[in-house]
Amino acid sequence: MLIITLGHDRAQAVNDEVERLSKAGSIVEVRYPGWLANPVVVKKKNGKWRVCVDFTDLNKACPKDSYPFPHIDRLVEATAGNELLSFMDAFSGYNQIQMHPDDREKTAFIIDRGTYCYKVMAFGLKNAGATYQRLVNKMFAEQLGSTMEVYIDDMLVNSQRVEDHIGHLSTCFDSLNKHGMKLNPTKCTFVVTSGEFLGYIVTKRGIEANPKKIAAVLELPSPKTTRKVQRLTGRIAALNRFILRSTDKCLPFYQLLQGNKRFEWDSKCEEAFQELKLYLSTPPVLSKPEPGETLYLYISVSRSAVSGVLIREDRGDQKPKPIFYVSKTLDDTETRYPTLKKLALVVVTPTQSGRIAKWAVELSEYDIEYRNRTCEKSQVLADFLIELPPDMIGADPNVRESWTLHVDGSSSRNGSGIGIRLESPTGEILEQSFRLAFPASNNEAEYEALIAGMRLAKEIGAKKLQAYCDSQLVANQFSGEYVAKNDRMDAYLKVVPSLGSRVRHFRLTKIPRSDNSSADALAALSSTSDPDLRRVIPVESIGMPSIDIGETSMAIVTLEPGVDDAEEMNEPMDPEQVLLPDDWREEIRDYIHDGKVPTDRWAARRLKAKSAYYMVLDGNLFRRSASGPLMICVSGSESRLVMEETHSGAGGNHSGGRALAMKIKKNGHFWPTMIADCEAFASKCEPCHNMRRSYPDRPRN
């Protein structure tokens, strides 16, 4: 091995330490050892030297002792909320455990005076921590979890009542004397109401941030280099549990460390730094959860992070208090997740080394239940919500950000079609494909796509709309750069601004064709004439040009969507085969809008359960489906018209009753008795009867 030569000061510190350990009987001189290591000298905060031994090679050869260490957060929570505390530290705790004689010479190390080995357990050995934790767990087995908490050589005696504390200390001292463990009096504090334990301040009130860690941030000047920003984020990481929405507060720092760009501490970073200091000047006091108590996790999402706060609910006159703050930065992929998926990241956040399955095991010991809270009762939640960006609080998702619309038109000798891809601010995507039932040029198809997409966005309730198309002519005519040279183009050009004025903000941008692939594929789908094409997207038909029928109406006839997935075709229909009132929708709509329920308790219960499958948009009732789009609810003459059009209309094929009901459901219409009604309608269709009479039954054998 390589023998390291130390400087004068370090060599003197090593010789002094060896002399001290020799007098204490902790080390002994050894000859012909099989293993040999070098000493390592590190300067401590007080200016003195700490002498250790580098057991890197020995540790590589040793098997790992997997004895578990206590969970630090649980230990800290268990010690908070007590009347009296006593903190103790063992005197050179590792050195109080004897090494097995056969293993002693494996710990040999060399200095300029000779070679020595340890007779006691040395610092730096791979399994020293696990060995010591096993020892103290056996020593204090009867007290752990009730009157004592121990993490390696840090011991704490806690008492809920003042009069019990002396008795608890006496029991602890009896165990120490029984096993001959000695304490370091300079590091012990007895009978106090608060103190530092495992990096936190535990008190009767709860868990407080360590003032030293807070001062390390407050006293830090504005960073001038990347290394100092890294130091800042490291100090903040130690306080994350106490910082509400820490990721959002520190986002400018994290962005500064991304990539290899030139360091620039701008006004945004300085503002975030000062706001963080202001927040840490009055840090929150975290509460301690009680065993069996119901806890509530409130979660929220911003553009770049997800955050949560775990709280204790109201208990009499006490207000809810925070237990833990958690925050996570979203990577580039996660920023494009739908809101619901982002919220799930707060609850289960896998890391590179521990995936969801491991977290599922961690969470399985808790009884977790989701509740949709209707109001916030505490200042804790008010503080949590008030730090959200203003446009993220209390705003309808339709208006807080722009909806995104991609459109494309396609024209060929087989026909013309348009494709629409509409994305909500929260990531939900609606795709539509229309076949033009009239001759149209490619430019006219592009305009029809844009107009149909704008109408669809307006019907859904979008207030801000960002549209993209790959037609240079349409985009430049709308911007005024190009002039419409014929009457038809001029007519289309007048329709678009008129529709755009119906939303708060509308913008049209030209993008490359490669960036508009989704809408392009939908347009090609609707313009093809291949009858065997497997179509998952329902293809609809626009009967007349938009410039001929005006802006407020658009004749749409639903065509058969073609062959779909087998699972979708086998989807069971709703078995609500009951007689309905004149308009069955009114009862459900009234409950959703005003909460009106029947006086009969069981009828009210049935209505509440049934209404969970419905929603109201712009006064229209829609039924949710398992895998397809929302289905508009119809009644009376409307359902009769839908059956006639689907069964024997332009796109009808005189299908049987259940097949007819399936097709109507796929095309986006619903009423509870649709299966029975479709079977009755199909059985009375005269052309179907005539067709069956044309083909006599197969003769019997």
XYZ file of C-alpha atoms in Angstrom:
701
model
C 0.000 0.000 0.000
C 1.000 3.643 -0.406
C 2.336 5.177 2.805
C 1.179 8.784 3.181
C 3.580 11.288 4.741
C 1.883 13.933 6.885
C 2.973 17.488 7.565
C 4.436 18.473 10.913
C 1.180 19.693 12.513
C -0.840 16.709 11.312
C 1.862 14.222 12.286
C 2.014 15.723 15.773
C -1.781 15.473 16.104
C -1.647 11.797 15.067
C 1.121 11.007 17.578
C -0.802 12.734 20.388
C -3.975 10.797 19.530
C -2.076 7.487 19.409
C -0.532 8.197 22.786
C -3.953 9.003 24.269
C -5.553 5.865 22.848
C -2.633 3.715 24.013
C -2.982 4.970 27.589
C -6.737 4.342 27.450
C -6.134 0.776 26.237
C -8.031 1.345 22.990
C -5.168 0.439 20.647
C -2.169 -1.874 20.810
C 0.984 -2.244 18.714
C 0.833 -5.043 16.161
C 3.333 -6.909 13.951
C 2.829 -8.508 10.531
C -0.806 -7.364 10.060
C -2.763 -8.677 7.063
C -4.405 -5.277 6.525
C -2.881 -1.832 6.809
C -4.442 1.633 6.508
C -3.326 5.276 6.644
C -4.523 7.850 9.186
C -6.606 10.814 8.007
C -6.460 14.188 9.778
C -9.241 16.778 9.494
C -9.395 20.184 11.209
C -12.500 20.677 13.426
C -14.478 23.904 13.835
C -12.698 24.714 17.078
C -9.309 24.595 15.332
C -8.248 21.238 16.764
C -7.470 18.148 14.693
C -9.699 15.097 14.329
C -7.737 11.901 13.689
C -9.403 9.012 11.850
C -8.238 5.991 9.874
C -9.013 5.411 6.197
C -10.576 1.915 6.145
C -11.667 2.146 2.479
C -10.053 -1.126 1.371
C -11.190 -3.027 4.457
C -14.745 -1.768 4.072
C -14.855 -2.983 0.464
C -14.030 -6.501 1.649
C -16.551 -6.540 4.519
C -20.160 -7.690 4.045
C -22.840 -5.100 4.770
C -24.703 -5.303 8.087
C -28.262 -4.358 7.116
C -29.484 -3.612 10.627
C -31.963 -0.699 10.230
C -31.504 2.770 11.655
C -34.517 4.576 13.161
C -36.414 6.995 10.920
C -35.161 10.454 11.926
C -38.468 12.232 11.230
C -40.342 9.785 13.443
C -37.863 10.159 16.277
C -38.113 13.949 16.137
C -41.917 13.867 16.040
C -41.982 11.461 18.989
C -39.894 13.808 21.160
C -41.877 16.976 20.434
C -44.763 18.012 22.667
C -43.228 16.808 25.976
C -43.022 18.813 29.191
C -39.412 17.927 30.094
C -36.450 16.584 28.131
C -32.935 15.365 28.906
C -30.261 15.058 26.220
C -27.306 12.666 26.594
C -24.298 11.709 24.504
C -22.026 8.707 25.034
C -18.341 9.341 25.644
C -16.528 8.019 22.556
C -19.406 5.624 22.157
C -17.838 3.449 19.483
C -14.734 2.958 21.615
C -16.871 1.455 24.392
C -17.546 -1.653 22.276
C -14.792 -4.296 22.282
C -13.484 -5.755 19.019
C -13.389 -9.521 18.611
C -9.740 -10.663 19.104
C -9.680 -12.352 15.680
C -10.641 -9.087 13.950
C -8.389 -6.654 15.774
C -5.345 -6.769 13.493
C -7.597 -6.114 10.460
C -7.945 -2.532 11.790
C -4.164 -1.939 11.722
C -2.861 1.464 10.677
C 0.633 2.874 10.235
C 2.302 6.030 11.544
C 5.911 7.116 11.714
C 6.313 5.425 15.140
C 5.031 1.989 14.117
C 1.881 0.016 13.357
C -1.107 -0.237 15.697
C -4.518 -1.892 15.698
C -7.755 -1.238 17.598
C -8.932 -3.309 20.548
C -12.255 -1.418 20.451
C -14.614 -0.550 17.610
C -13.104 2.262 15.557
C -14.717 5.144 13.724
C -14.804 4.675 9.975
C -15.586 0.959 9.944
C -18.373 -0.013 7.554
C -20.684 -1.641 10.093
C -19.814 0.447 13.167
C -23.048 2.439 13.079
C -25.282 -0.636 12.681
C -23.414 -2.432 15.491
C -23.830 0.493 17.880
C -27.525 0.932 17.014
C -28.154 -2.752 17.696
C -26.461 -2.373 21.081
C -28.470 0.642 22.274
C -31.725 -0.864 21.007
C -31.105 -3.905 23.236
C -29.969 -1.775 26.179
C -33.071 0.449 26.200
C -35.578 -1.996 24.692
C -38.158 -1.368 27.455
C -37.937 2.435 27.281
C -37.705 3.047 23.523
C -40.828 4.610 22.055
C -42.283 5.567 25.451
C -39.781 7.480 27.593
C -36.624 7.327 25.463
C -35.475 7.802 21.862
C -31.991 6.810 20.691
C -30.197 7.385 17.402
C -26.746 5.756 17.554
C -24.984 7.696 20.362
C -27.606 10.484 20.699
C -29.966 9.653 23.589
C -33.025 11.560 24.775
C -35.327 10.977 27.765
C -38.770 12.594 27.401
C -41.667 12.941 29.832
C -45.237 14.068 29.260
C -45.540 15.069 32.929
C -42.957 16.964 35.012
C -43.279 14.674 38.031
C -42.399 11.581 35.975
C -39.106 12.834 34.568
C -36.813 11.910 37.469
C -38.168 8.371 37.441
C -37.575 8.084 33.696
C -33.993 9.324 34.122
C -33.396 6.830 36.927
C -34.508 3.946 34.711
C -32.182 5.179 31.947
C -29.194 5.417 34.339
C -29.866 1.891 35.607
C -29.530 0.581 32.039
C -26.339 2.600 31.489
C -24.776 1.280 34.706
C -25.838 -2.286 33.959
C -23.994 -2.270 30.632
C -21.100 -0.055 31.732
C -21.726 2.727 29.213
C -20.276 6.112 30.099
C -21.607 9.561 29.124
C -19.815 12.701 27.997
C -20.843 15.344 30.597
C -19.888 18.255 28.337
C -22.500 17.153 25.792
C -25.326 16.283 28.209
C -28.217 18.550 29.185
C -30.719 17.473 31.848
C -34.264 18.546 32.739
C -34.980 21.205 30.117
C -38.088 22.151 28.166
C -36.419 22.292 24.736
C -33.243 21.384 22.963
C -31.535 20.239 19.779
C -32.079 16.664 18.667
C -30.909 15.266 15.318
C -30.657 18.741 13.781
C -34.085 20.007 14.948
C -35.276 22.005 17.941
C -37.926 20.023 19.856
C -40.191 21.846 22.314
C -43.559 21.528 23.982
C -45.059 23.549 21.104
C -43.728 21.236 18.389
C -40.775 21.036 16.008
C -38.801 24.164 15.150
C -36.059 24.811 12.631
C -32.510 24.893 13.965
C -31.540 28.577 14.459
C -27.988 27.765 13.322
C -29.245 26.507 9.980
C -31.489 29.538 9.555
C -28.656 31.904 10.459
C -26.466 30.162 7.869
C -28.924 31.335 5.185
C -29.771 34.743 6.656
C -26.109 35.704 7.025
C -25.172 34.533 3.558
C -24.451 37.399 1.120
C -25.808 37.324 -2.419
C -23.910 34.578 -4.276
C -21.353 35.689 -6.847
C -20.392 32.281 -8.261
C -22.036 28.995 -9.185
C -20.310 27.273 -6.251
C -21.892 29.731 -3.802
C -25.337 29.174 -5.325
C -24.817 25.434 -4.799
C -23.905 26.160 -1.198
C -27.107 28.195 -0.825
C -29.335 25.453 -2.240
C -27.651 22.921 0.028
C -28.453 25.002 3.102
C -32.036 25.464 1.925
C -32.399 21.697 1.439
C -31.724 21.232 5.168
C -34.755 23.468 5.899
C -37.140 22.158 3.236
C -39.496 20.655 5.802
C -40.195 24.147 7.180
C -40.400 26.088 3.908
C -43.821 26.429 2.358
C -43.633 25.883 -1.427
C -39.846 25.739 -1.260
C -39.438 24.714 -4.912
C -41.311 27.771 -6.178
C -39.343 30.049 -3.845
C -36.000 28.627 -5.006
C -36.808 28.110 -8.681
C -34.568 31.002 -9.885
C -31.617 29.387 -8.075
C -32.238 25.988 -9.645
C -32.604 27.527 -13.107
C -29.291 29.313 -12.607
C -27.551 25.959 -12.020
C -29.016 24.257 -15.104
C -26.712 23.661 -18.046
C -23.337 25.263 -18.617
C -24.566 28.793 -19.242
C -22.700 31.821 -17.986
C -23.356 32.744 -14.361
C -25.640 35.760 -13.988
C -27.242 36.674 -10.672
C -30.059 38.884 -11.959
C -32.817 40.877 -10.251
C -35.152 37.861 -10.288
C -32.647 35.788 -8.306
C -31.997 38.627 -5.870
C -35.720 39.167 -5.293
C -36.237 35.443 -4.611
C -33.231 35.454 -2.246
C -34.547 38.366 -0.210
C -38.074 36.891 -0.067
C -36.614 33.623 1.184
C -34.685 35.448 3.907
C -37.844 37.292 4.938
C -39.762 34.015 5.175
C -37.025 32.334 7.233
C -36.922 35.249 9.671
C -40.197 33.904 11.143
C -40.204 30.156 10.353
C -43.292 28.066 11.193
C -43.544 25.687 14.150
C -44.476 22.210 12.973
C -46.879 20.075 14.948
C -46.563 16.477 16.106
C -49.088 13.920 14.825
C -50.800 11.709 17.380
C -51.089 7.921 16.861
C -54.382 7.004 15.183
C -55.140 10.634 14.308
C -56.581 11.496 10.894
C -54.166 13.635 8.896
C -54.951 15.691 5.790
C -52.675 16.267 2.826
C -53.486 19.414 0.828
C -51.843 19.502 -2.588
C -51.469 22.141 -5.287
C -49.814 22.635 -8.647
C -47.988 25.539 -10.223
C -46.416 25.732 -13.670
C -43.033 24.472 -12.518
C -43.608 22.607 -9.253
C -46.010 20.552 -7.178
C -46.398 21.167 -3.445
C -48.250 19.804 -0.474
C -48.801 20.392 3.225
C -49.689 17.690 5.756
C -51.864 19.048 8.563
C -53.783 18.011 11.648
C -57.475 18.832 11.463
C -59.440 20.906 13.983
C -59.473 19.600 17.547
C -61.880 21.629 19.595
C -60.701 25.206 19.921
C -57.272 24.414 18.430
C -56.621 25.431 14.874
C -55.126 22.967 12.387
C -51.336 23.012 12.367
C -48.831 21.965 9.719
C -46.819 18.789 10.184
C -44.725 18.744 7.043
C -44.254 20.790 3.889
C -43.205 18.997 0.700
C -42.352 20.378 -2.731
C -40.991 18.955 -5.980
C -39.632 20.589 -9.110
C -41.212 19.376 -12.346
C -38.852 18.339 -15.087
C -39.493 19.251 -18.722
C -41.667 16.195 -19.336
C -43.671 16.567 -16.126
C -44.559 20.201 -16.883
C -46.708 18.882 -19.744
C -48.614 16.413 -17.533
C -52.364 16.997 -17.023
C -53.173 18.647 -13.697
C -54.478 15.426 -12.136
C -51.246 13.584 -12.926
C -49.172 16.445 -11.506
C -51.151 16.285 -8.270
C -50.400 12.570 -8.030
C -46.679 13.397 -7.989
C -47.100 15.059 -4.586
C -48.512 11.879 -3.056
C -46.118 9.384 -4.674
C -42.812 10.739 -5.930
C -40.475 7.977 -7.149
C -36.753 8.628 -7.252
C -34.146 7.134 -9.523
C -33.208 4.571 -6.893
C -36.633 3.932 -5.337
C -39.534 3.461 -7.699
C -43.270 3.557 -7.158
C -43.403 -0.056 -5.965
C -41.098 0.762 -3.070
C -43.173 3.799 -2.133
C -46.318 1.659 -2.328
C -44.814 -0.543 0.389
C -44.000 2.544 2.469
C -47.551 3.892 2.092
C -49.288 0.552 2.646
C -48.943 0.824 6.439
C -51.133 3.937 6.444
C -54.892 4.080 6.001
C -55.075 6.669 3.191
C -58.423 8.045 2.045
C -59.034 10.798 -0.535
C -61.526 13.525 0.378
C -62.382 16.511 -1.795
C -62.419 19.389 0.667
C -65.027 22.100 0.121
C -63.518 24.767 2.354
C -60.345 25.670 4.205
C -60.601 26.223 7.918
C -57.189 27.323 9.044
C -54.580 29.993 8.635
C -52.181 27.196 7.646
C -54.159 26.508 4.475
C -54.676 30.195 3.809
C -50.913 30.713 3.922
C -50.419 27.684 1.700
C -52.870 28.876 -0.945
C -52.058 32.565 -0.877
C -48.553 31.923 -2.192
C -49.888 30.392 -5.372
C -49.537 32.595 -8.441
C -52.669 34.783 -8.687
C -53.749 33.223 -11.973
C -53.607 29.745 -10.427
C -56.043 30.352 -7.543
C -59.785 30.097 -7.810
C -59.745 30.463 -11.562
C -61.640 28.263 -13.937
C -59.181 26.193 -15.994
C -60.874 27.472 -19.155
C -59.916 31.079 -18.487
C -56.681 31.036 -16.507
C -54.604 30.062 -19.549
C -54.967 29.824 -23.296
C -56.487 26.833 -25.023
C -54.318 25.504 -27.855
C -55.845 24.689 -31.253
C -54.088 22.854 -34.086
C -55.973 22.650 -37.402
C -55.260 21.329 -40.870
C -57.198 20.813 -44.088
C -56.666 18.219 -46.808
C -58.059 18.027 -50.327
C -57.609 15.247 -52.878
C -59.477 13.596 -55.731
C -61.064 11.274 -53.150
C -62.555 14.163 -51.207
C -61.731 16.848 -48.673
C -61.338 16.637 -44.925
C -60.244 18.656 -41.915
C -58.568 17.759 -38.618
C -58.862 19.541 -35.267
C -56.772 19.044 -32.127
C -57.895 21.156 -29.148
C -55.902 21.070 -25.910
C -57.141 22.545 -22.632
C -54.908 24.538 -20.240
C -54.692 21.464 -17.980
C -53.586 19.066 -20.723
C -56.832 17.355 -21.766
C -56.955 16.793 -25.529
C -59.991 16.668 -27.827
C -59.505 15.452 -31.386
C -62.087 15.754 -34.179
C -62.077 14.748 -37.838
C -64.592 16.118 -40.386
C -65.243 15.092 -43.983
C -66.387 17.915 -46.256
C -69.486 16.839 -48.151
C -68.923 19.488 -50.827
C -66.111 20.243 -53.314
C -63.387 22.346 -51.708
C -59.888 23.401 -52.656
C -56.999 22.863 -50.277
C -57.095 26.508 -49.120
C -60.848 26.315 -48.536
C -60.332 23.124 -46.493
C -57.734 24.966 -44.397
C -60.227 27.734 -43.690
C -62.983 25.224 -42.864
C -60.646 23.545 -40.381
C -59.860 26.835 -38.651
C -63.522 27.884 -38.504
C -64.698 24.490 -37.189
C -61.950 24.510 -34.549
C -62.830 28.014 -33.384
C -66.519 27.080 -33.115
C -65.643 23.975 -31.128
C -63.459 25.985 -28.731
C -66.214 28.573 -28.282
C -68.823 25.890 -27.551
C -66.581 24.318 -24.895
C -66.174 27.727 -23.241
C -62.618 28.770 -24.078
C -61.923 32.440 -23.347
C -58.364 32.575 -24.689
C -57.439 30.693 -27.827
C -54.050 30.200 -29.476
C -54.524 28.649 -32.939
C -51.840 27.058 -35.116
C -52.033 26.102 -38.790
C -49.471 25.188 -41.434
C -51.145 27.167 -44.228
C -49.102 30.218 -45.115
C -51.988 31.672 -47.134
C -54.521 31.461 -44.283
C -52.113 32.831 -41.688
C -50.911 35.708 -43.849
C -54.398 36.653 -45.055
C -55.565 36.801 -41.443
C -52.592 38.993 -40.467
C -53.191 41.294 -43.469
C -49.906 40.496 -45.163
C -51.720 38.760 -48.027
C -54.835 40.033 -49.833
C -57.734 37.726 -50.727
C -57.918 37.695 -54.546
C -61.311 36.009 -55.080
C -64.720 36.279 -53.535
C -64.653 32.879 -51.791
C -61.360 33.572 -50.017
C -62.612 37.027 -49.051
C -65.797 35.490 -47.618
C -63.806 32.984 -45.542
C -61.496 35.764 -44.366
C -64.458 37.695 -42.946
C -65.702 34.697 -40.939
C -62.478 34.142 -38.964
C -62.181 37.621 -37.318
C -65.884 37.506 -36.506
C -65.453 34.224 -34.614
C -62.232 35.479 -33.015
C -64.061 38.473 -31.561
C -66.286 36.118 -29.544
C -63.409 35.115 -27.257
C -61.397 37.376 -24.995
C -58.141 36.738 -26.846
C -57.467 35.021 -30.177
C -54.180 34.572 -31.992
C -53.324 32.647 -35.163
C -49.753 31.478 -35.802
C -48.255 29.706 -38.788
C -46.099 26.684 -37.915
C -44.138 24.170 -40.017
C -46.032 21.141 -41.286
C -43.802 18.851 -39.207
C -45.065 20.544 -36.017
C -48.693 20.021 -37.032
C -48.576 16.257 -37.531
C -51.563 15.414 -35.283
C -54.024 17.688 -37.107
C -52.554 16.621 -40.443
C -53.225 12.957 -39.649
C -56.815 13.737 -38.636
C -57.407 15.640 -41.884
C -55.999 12.745 -43.910
C -58.226 10.336 -41.982
C -61.379 12.165 -42.966
C -60.400 12.646 -46.633
C -59.525 9.002 -47.331
C -61.882 6.722 -49.210
C -60.538 3.428 -47.851
C -63.562 1.647 -46.299
C -61.392 -0.892 -44.479
C -59.365 1.681 -42.536
C -59.560 1.076 -38.792
C -60.714 4.388 -37.343
C -60.626 5.129 -33.665
C -61.530 8.825 -34.116
C -65.202 9.288 -35.163
C -65.368 10.987 -38.570
C -68.133 13.544 -39.008
C -69.351 15.422 -42.058
C -69.798 19.145 -42.725
C -72.637 19.408 -45.195
C -72.229 22.961 -46.507
C -69.455 25.573 -46.734
C -69.220 27.897 -43.753
C -69.425 30.956 -45.986
C -72.772 29.837 -47.439
C -74.672 28.812 -44.315
C -73.502 31.655 -42.069
C -71.513 31.717 -38.895
C -74.094 30.547 -36.391
C -75.020 27.177 -37.869
C -73.050 24.246 -39.155
C -74.889 21.197 -40.515
C -73.176 18.125 -39.113
C -74.254 14.596 -39.933
C -72.431 11.868 -38.042
C -71.068 9.065 -40.193
C -70.202 5.605 -39.005
C -66.801 5.710 -37.337
C -65.818 2.429 -38.954
C -64.246 -0.513 -37.215
C -63.066 0.251 -33.706
C -61.215 -1.638 -31.014
C -62.810 -4.871 -29.912
C -62.955 -3.779 -26.298
C -64.827 -0.621 -27.250
C -67.298 -2.591 -29.404
C -67.986 -4.933 -26.486
C -68.518 -2.128 -23.969
C -71.717 -2.937 -21.998
C -74.623 -0.546 -22.322
C -76.511 1.012 -19.413
C -79.294 -1.258 -18.112
C -81.671 1.582 -17.180
C -84.731 0.120 -18.899
C -87.447 2.125 -17.119
C -90.226 4.452 -18.176
C -88.980 8.034 -18.169
C -90.784 11.333 -17.623
C -91.274 13.791 -20.501
C -87.714 15.065 -20.048
C -85.619 12.784 -17.864
C -82.745 15.278 -17.933
C -84.436 17.965 -15.815
C -84.191 16.070 -12.526
C -80.450 15.457 -12.932
C -79.770 18.980 -14.212
C -81.635 20.520 -11.260
C -79.635 18.444 -8.786
C -76.289 19.376 -10.357
C -77.180 23.073 -10.566
C -79.183 23.670 -7.402
C -78.848 20.502 -5.323
C -82.609 19.786 -5.548
C -83.499 16.227 -4.534
C -86.823 14.335 -4.140
C -88.439 14.246 -0.713
C -88.264 10.464 -0.649
C -84.971 9.459 0.959
C -84.288 6.476 -1.304
C -85.211 8.397 -4.441
C -82.828 11.158 -3.390
C -80.098 8.608 -2.778
C -80.573 7.050 -6.222
C -80.517 10.484 -7.866
C -77.248 11.437 -6.159
C -75.590 8.207 -7.226
C -76.842 8.532 -10.799
C -75.835 12.193 -11.126
C -72.183 11.322 -10.547
C -72.039 10.159 -14.180
C -73.288 13.476 -15.594
C -72.095 17.058 -15.978
C -73.581 20.320 -17.295
C -71.822 22.504 -19.891
C -73.477 25.692 -21.169
C -76.866 24.437 -20.011
C -76.560 21.073 -21.797
C -76.434 17.787 -19.902
C -73.605 15.392 -20.815
C -72.996 11.791 -19.820
C -69.444 10.689 -19.010
C -68.201 7.594 -20.829
C -65.548 5.122 -19.754
C -63.159 5.665 -22.657
C -64.752 7.960 -25.227
C -65.804 11.633 -25.397
C -68.639 13.195 -23.446
C -72.079 12.153 -24.726
C -74.805 14.771 -25.048
C -78.051 13.706 -23.433
C -81.220 13.789 -25.579
C -84.875 13.118 -24.867
C -88.226 12.689 -26.587
C -88.307 13.727 -30.238
C -84.565 14.352 -30.216
C -83.830 10.680 -29.535
C -86.248 9.665 -32.302
C -84.445 11.956 -34.755
C -81.030 10.545 -33.712
C -82.230 6.960 -34.266
C -83.691 7.784 -37.689
C -80.549 9.566 -38.884
C -78.171 6.892 -37.564
C -80.256 3.924 -38.731
C -81.429 5.033 -42.160
C -79.830 8.435 -42.810
C -76.941 9.323 -45.090
C -74.462 7.356 -43.016
C -76.856 4.635 -41.833
C -76.634 0.956 -42.665
C -79.911 -0.304 -41.137
C -78.106 -2.041 -38.300
C -79.854 -4.089 -35.617
C -81.110 -2.736 -32.312
C -78.083 -3.240 -30.050
C -75.644 -2.354 -32.838
C -77.679 0.805 -33.482
C -77.493 1.746 -29.782
C -73.729 1.151 -29.778
C -73.285 3.341 -32.846
C -75.364 6.160 -31.329
C -73.326 5.994 -28.149
C -70.060 6.151 -30.088
C -71.338 9.127 -32.050
C -71.856 10.998 -28.779
C -75.562 10.733 -27.873
C -77.150 9.139 -24.818
C -80.467 8.493 -23.095
C -81.121 5.807 -20.447
C -83.483 3.552 -22.458
C -81.525 3.687 -25.695
C -81.076 -0.121 -26.012
C -84.806 -0.895 -25.669
C -85.759 2.076 -27.872
C -83.277 1.117 -30.601
C -84.432 -2.508 -30.617
C -88.060 -1.362 -30.930
C -87.162 1.141 -33.666
C -85.159 -1.391 -35.689
C -87.929 -4.000 -35.422
C -90.419 -1.572 -36.998
C -88.189 -0.427 -39.883
C -90.025 -1.267 -43.137
C -86.935 -1.455 -45.396
C -85.351 -3.900 -42.924
C -88.490 -6.064 -43.043
C -88.520 -6.008 -46.865
C -84.844 -6.976 -46.958
C -85.420 -9.918 -44.655
C -88.361 -11.102 -46.821
C -86.077 -11.030 -49.885
C -83.847 -13.687 -48.309
C -85.843 -16.796 -47.260
C -84.757 -18.760 -44.247
C -82.166 -21.481 -44.753
C -83.923 -24.873 -45.228
C -83.682 -27.264 -42.359
C -81.746 -30.490 -42.765
